[in-house]
Amino acid sequence: MNSQRIRQLISEKYPKWHNKPFRLNIDELKKPELVIKDFFSAYSQQNIRVVLKEWCREALMAEECPEMNYYTLYESVDKLIEAIYALYWKRFNPFKKKKNKK
C-alpha cells in the first residue's frame, strides 16, 4: 500500500484537528525542544528501539491487522527518533565544550 493511500485512509478515519499537535501545551508548542530534551533525558535510544520493535512484532502477530503497513511505520518512526536524537545530542550534549563569550 502506498503512502498516499495510507494518508487517505487515516484522514477519512480521524477529524481534521487530529492532524495537528494536541498533546503539547502552549509552552511546548513555542519551544518543542523542551519536549525533545525531556524525552531523551528519560529514555535512551536503545530503550526506544526495543519498545518499537516489540510493538511492531505484536502488531504483526495480531490476527486482525489493519491496512496500514506497521513495519513501514516502525521504520519511519525509528528513523524520525534517530533524527530527533541527533538534533537533541547536538543541542544538549553534556560533554560538548561550551564556547566562552567575551
mmCIF file of N, CA and C in Angstrom, residues 20-81:
data_model
loop_
_atom_site.group_PDB
_atom_site.id
_atom_site.type_symbol
_atom_site.label_atom_id
_atom_site.label_comp_id
_atom_site.label_asym_id
_atom_site.label_seq_id
_atom_site.Cartn_x
_atom_site.Cartn_y
_atom_site.Cartn_z
ATOM 1 N N LYS A 20 -3.070 17.893 13.846
ATOM 2 C CA LYS A 20 -2.276 18.945 14.480
ATOM 3 C C LYS A 20 -1.832 18.474 15.871
ATOM 4 N N PRO A 21 -0.786 19.075 16.399
ATOM 5 C CA PRO A 21 -0.359 18.694 17.751
ATOM 6 C C PRO A 21 -1.471 18.969 18.763
ATOM 7 N N PHE A 22 -1.809 17.978 19.574
ATOM 8 C CA PHE A 22 -2.814 18.203 20.609
ATOM 9 C C PHE A 22 -2.345 17.722 21.972
ATOM 10 N N ARG A 23 -1.179 17.155 22.045
ATOM 11 C CA ARG A 23 -0.624 16.750 23.335
ATOM 12 C C ARG A 23 0.295 17.817 23.925
ATOM 13 N N LEU A 24 0.748 18.736 23.099
ATOM 14 C CA LEU A 24 1.671 19.767 23.563
ATOM 15 C C LEU A 24 0.915 20.946 24.163
ATOM 16 N N ASN A 25 1.456 21.445 25.282
ATOM 17 C CA ASN A 25 0.859 22.651 25.848
ATOM 18 C C ASN A 25 1.423 23.877 25.119
ATOM 19 N N ILE A 26 0.999 25.067 25.514
ATOM 20 C CA ILE A 26 1.408 26.294 24.820
ATOM 21 C C ILE A 26 2.923 26.474 24.841
ATOM 22 N N ASP A 27 3.539 26.276 26.009
ATOM 23 C CA ASP A 27 4.995 26.434 26.111
ATOM 24 C C ASP A 27 5.724 25.433 25.211
ATOM 25 N N GLU A 28 5.222 24.198 25.165
ATOM 26 C CA GLU A 28 5.851 23.166 24.337
ATOM 27 C C GLU A 28 5.656 23.447 22.851
ATOM 28 N N LEU A 29 4.539 24.038 22.489
ATOM 29 C CA LEU A 29 4.344 24.424 21.092
ATOM 30 C C LEU A 29 5.319 25.525 20.687
ATOM 31 N N LYS A 30 5.588 26.434 21.612
ATOM 32 C CA LYS A 30 6.529 27.521 21.331
ATOM 33 C C LYS A 30 7.970 27.019 21.296
ATOM 34 N N LYS A 31 8.269 26.044 22.176
ATOM 35 C CA LYS A 31 9.636 25.525 22.285
ATOM 36 C C LYS A 31 9.604 23.995 22.304
ATOM 37 N N PRO A 32 9.415 23.358 21.143
ATOM 38 C CA PRO A 32 9.337 21.893 21.111
ATOM 39 C C PRO A 32 10.618 21.204 21.575
ATOM 40 N N GLU A 33 11.719 21.939 21.565
ATOM 41 C CA GLU A 33 12.976 21.340 22.041
ATOM 42 C C GLU A 33 12.898 20.944 23.515
ATOM 43 N N LEU A 34 11.986 21.575 24.278
ATOM 44 C CA LEU A 34 11.785 21.175 25.684
ATOM 45 C C LEU A 34 11.278 19.744 25.763
ATOM 46 N N VAL A 35 10.379 19.383 24.868
ATOM 47 C CA VAL A 35 9.830 18.031 24.837
ATOM 48 C C VAL A 35 10.912 17.034 24.426
ATOM 49 N N ILE A 36 11.702 17.430 23.437
ATOM 50 C CA ILE A 36 12.787 16.561 22.972
ATOM 51 C C ILE A 36 13.782 16.319 24.101
ATOM 52 N N LYS A 37 14.135 17.381 24.808
ATOM 53 C CA LYS A 37 15.090 17.245 25.918
ATOM 54 C C LYS A 37 14.523 16.335 27.004
ATOM 55 N N ASP A 38 13.267 16.543 27.381
ATOM 56 C CA ASP A 38 12.640 15.699 28.405
ATOM 57 C C ASP A 38 12.580 14.239 27.960
ATOM 58 N N PHE A 39 12.201 14.032 26.711
ATOM 59 C CA PHE A 39 12.059 12.670 26.192
ATOM 60 C C PHE A 39 13.383 11.917 26.234
ATOM 61 N N PHE A 40 14.435 12.522 25.659
ATOM 62 C CA PHE A 40 15.712 11.820 25.600
ATOM 63 C C PHE A 40 16.462 11.836 26.931
ATOM 64 N N SER A 41 16.025 12.661 27.864
ATOM 65 C CA SER A 41 16.575 12.578 29.218
ATOM 66 C C SER A 41 15.976 11.380 29.947
ATOM 67 N N ALA A 42 14.750 11.019 29.586
ATOM 68 C CA ALA A 42 14.050 9.913 30.247
ATOM 69 C C ALA A 42 14.293 8.560 29.574
ATOM 70 N N TYR A 43 14.461 8.559 28.254
ATOM 71 C CA TYR A 43 14.576 7.301 27.508
ATOM 72 C C TYR A 43 15.819 7.307 26.628
ATOM 73 N N SER A 44 16.528 6.200 26.624
ATOM 74 C CA SER A 44 17.676 6.091 25.723
ATOM 75 C C SER A 44 17.193 5.626 24.359
ATOM 76 N N GLN A 45 18.020 5.837 23.357
ATOM 77 C CA GLN A 45 17.662 5.411 22.014
ATOM 78 C C GLN A 45 17.499 3.891 21.972
ATOM 79 N N GLN A 46 18.324 3.186 22.725
ATOM 80 C CA GLN A 46 18.235 1.727 22.785
ATOM 81 C C GLN A 46 16.892 1.280 23.364
ATOM 82 N N ASN A 47 16.438 1.928 24.449
ATOM 83 C CA ASN A 47 15.140 1.586 25.041
ATOM 84 C C ASN A 47 14.001 1.796 24.044
ATOM 85 N N ILE A 48 14.061 2.892 23.330
ATOM 86 C CA ILE A 48 13.014 3.212 22.365
ATOM 87 C C ILE A 48 12.974 2.153 21.267
ATOM 88 N N ARG A 49 14.146 1.764 20.770
ATOM 89 C CA ARG A 49 14.201 0.740 19.716
ATOM 90 C C ARG A 49 13.589 -0.577 20.190
ATOM 91 N N VAL A 50 13.896 -0.961 21.407
ATOM 92 C CA VAL A 50 13.355 -2.222 21.944
ATOM 93 C C VAL A 50 11.833 -2.164 21.992
ATOM 94 N N VAL A 51 11.281 -1.065 22.489
ATOM 95 C CA VAL A 51 9.833 -0.924 22.593
ATOM 96 C C VAL A 51 9.187 -0.892 21.210
ATOM 97 N N LEU A 52 9.758 -0.125 20.286
ATOM 98 C CA LEU A 52 9.207 -0.065 18.934
ATOM 99 C C LEU A 52 9.215 -1.436 18.264
ATOM 100 N N LYS A 53 10.305 -2.165 18.447
ATOM 101 C CA LYS A 53 10.394 -3.497 17.846
ATOM 102 C C LYS A 53 9.329 -4.421 18.436
ATOM 103 N N GLU A 54 9.118 -4.320 19.740
ATOM 104 C CA GLU A 54 8.087 -5.134 20.396
ATOM 105 C C GLU A 54 6.691 -4.760 19.892
ATOM 106 N N TRP A 55 6.416 -3.470 19.762
ATOM 107 C CA TRP A 55 5.123 -3.024 19.221
ATOM 108 C C TRP A 55 4.908 -3.589 17.821
ATOM 109 N N CYS A 56 5.934 -3.492 16.996
ATOM 110 C CA CYS A 56 5.841 -3.981 15.627
ATOM 111 C C CYS A 56 5.602 -5.487 15.612
ATOM 112 N N ARG A 57 6.326 -6.222 16.428
ATOM 113 C CA ARG A 57 6.167 -7.682 16.495
ATOM 114 C C ARG A 57 4.752 -8.044 16.917
ATOM 115 N N GLU A 58 4.247 -7.369 17.961
ATOM 116 C CA GLU A 58 2.889 -7.636 18.438
ATOM 117 C C GLU A 58 1.849 -7.316 17.365
ATOM 118 N N ALA A 59 2.052 -6.216 16.658
ATOM 119 C CA ALA A 59 1.098 -5.827 15.611
ATOM 120 C C ALA A 59 1.093 -6.848 14.478
ATOM 121 N N LEU A 60 2.273 -7.315 14.095
ATOM 122 C CA LEU A 60 2.358 -8.273 13.002
ATOM 123 C C LEU A 60 1.809 -9.644 13.388
ATOM 124 N N MET A 61 1.841 -9.960 14.672
ATOM 125 C CA MET A 61 1.327 -11.250 15.146
ATOM 126 C C MET A 61 -0.179 -11.211 15.405
ATOM 127 N N ALA A 62 -0.756 -10.033 15.453
ATOM 128 C CA ALA A 62 -2.182 -9.901 15.738
ATOM 129 C C ALA A 62 -2.998 -10.539 14.615
ATOM 130 N N GLU A 63 -4.103 -11.158 14.989
ATOM 131 C CA GLU A 63 -4.949 -11.793 13.984
ATOM 132 C C GLU A 63 -5.608 -10.763 13.081
ATOM 133 N N GLU A 64 -6.018 -9.651 13.655
ATOM 134 C CA GLU A 64 -6.609 -8.582 12.863
ATOM 135 C C GLU A 64 -5.573 -7.476 12.714
ATOM 136 N N CYS A 65 -5.085 -7.334 11.523
ATOM 137 C CA CYS A 65 -4.070 -6.313 11.263
ATOM 138 C C CYS A 65 -4.653 -5.304 10.286
ATOM 139 N N PRO A 66 -4.792 -4.030 10.702
ATOM 140 C CA PRO A 66 -5.350 -3.033 9.786
ATOM 141 C C PRO A 66 -4.495 -2.877 8.537
ATOM 142 N N GLU A 67 -5.006 -2.128 7.603
ATOM 143 C CA GLU A 67 -4.342 -1.994 6.313
ATOM 144 C C GLU A 67 -3.002 -1.276 6.387
ATOM 145 N N MET A 68 -2.800 -0.437 7.390
ATOM 146 C CA MET A 68 -1.543 0.309 7.472
ATOM 147 C C MET A 68 -0.384 -0.681 7.622
ATOM 148 N N ASN A 69 0.682 -0.413 6.913
ATOM 149 C CA ASN A 69 1.852 -1.262 6.976
ATOM 150 C C ASN A 69 2.639 -0.925 8.241
ATOM 151 N N TYR A 70 2.518 -1.763 9.265
ATOM 152 C CA TYR A 70 3.154 -1.493 10.548
ATOM 153 C C TYR A 70 4.673 -1.486 10.457
ATOM 154 N N TYR A 71 5.217 -2.339 9.612
ATOM 155 C CA TYR A 71 6.672 -2.370 9.540
ATOM 156 C C TYR A 71 7.216 -1.075 8.947
ATOM 157 N N THR A 72 6.561 -0.558 7.922
ATOM 158 C CA THR A 72 6.986 0.716 7.329
ATOM 159 C C THR A 72 6.856 1.836 8.353
ATOM 160 N N LEU A 73 5.765 1.837 9.099
ATOM 161 C CA LEU A 73 5.583 2.833 10.154
ATOM 162 C C LEU A 73 6.686 2.704 11.208
ATOM 163 N N TYR A 74 6.972 1.475 11.613
ATOM 164 C CA TYR A 74 8.033 1.220 12.593
ATOM 165 C C TYR A 74 9.360 1.806 12.110
ATOM 166 N N GLU A 75 9.735 1.515 10.859
ATOM 167 C CA GLU A 75 10.993 2.026 10.324
ATOM 168 C C GLU A 75 10.996 3.550 10.264
ATOM 169 N N SER A 76 9.867 4.123 9.879
ATOM 170 C CA SER A 76 9.776 5.580 9.779
ATOM 171 C C SER A 76 9.883 6.249 11.144
ATOM 172 N N VAL A 77 9.207 5.696 12.143
ATOM 173 C CA VAL A 77 9.268 6.260 13.499
ATOM 174 C C VAL A 77 10.678 6.103 14.060
ATOM 175 N N ASP A 78 11.295 4.964 13.820
ATOM 176 C CA ASP A 78 12.658 4.743 14.291
ATOM 177 C C ASP A 78 13.610 5.747 13.652
ATOM 178 N N LYS A 79 13.457 5.989 12.358
ATOM 179 C CA LYS A 79 14.299 6.965 11.658
ATOM 180 C C LYS A 79 14.042 8.379 12.180
ATOM 181 N N LEU A 80 12.773 8.704 12.405
ATOM 182 C CA LEU A 80 12.422 10.014 12.958
ATOM 183 C C LEU A 80 13.058 10.208 14.330
ATOM 184 N N ILE A 81 12.993 9.195 15.166
ATOM 185 C CA ILE A 81 13.584 9.291 16.501
ATOM 186 C C ILE A 81 15.099 9.457 16.399
#
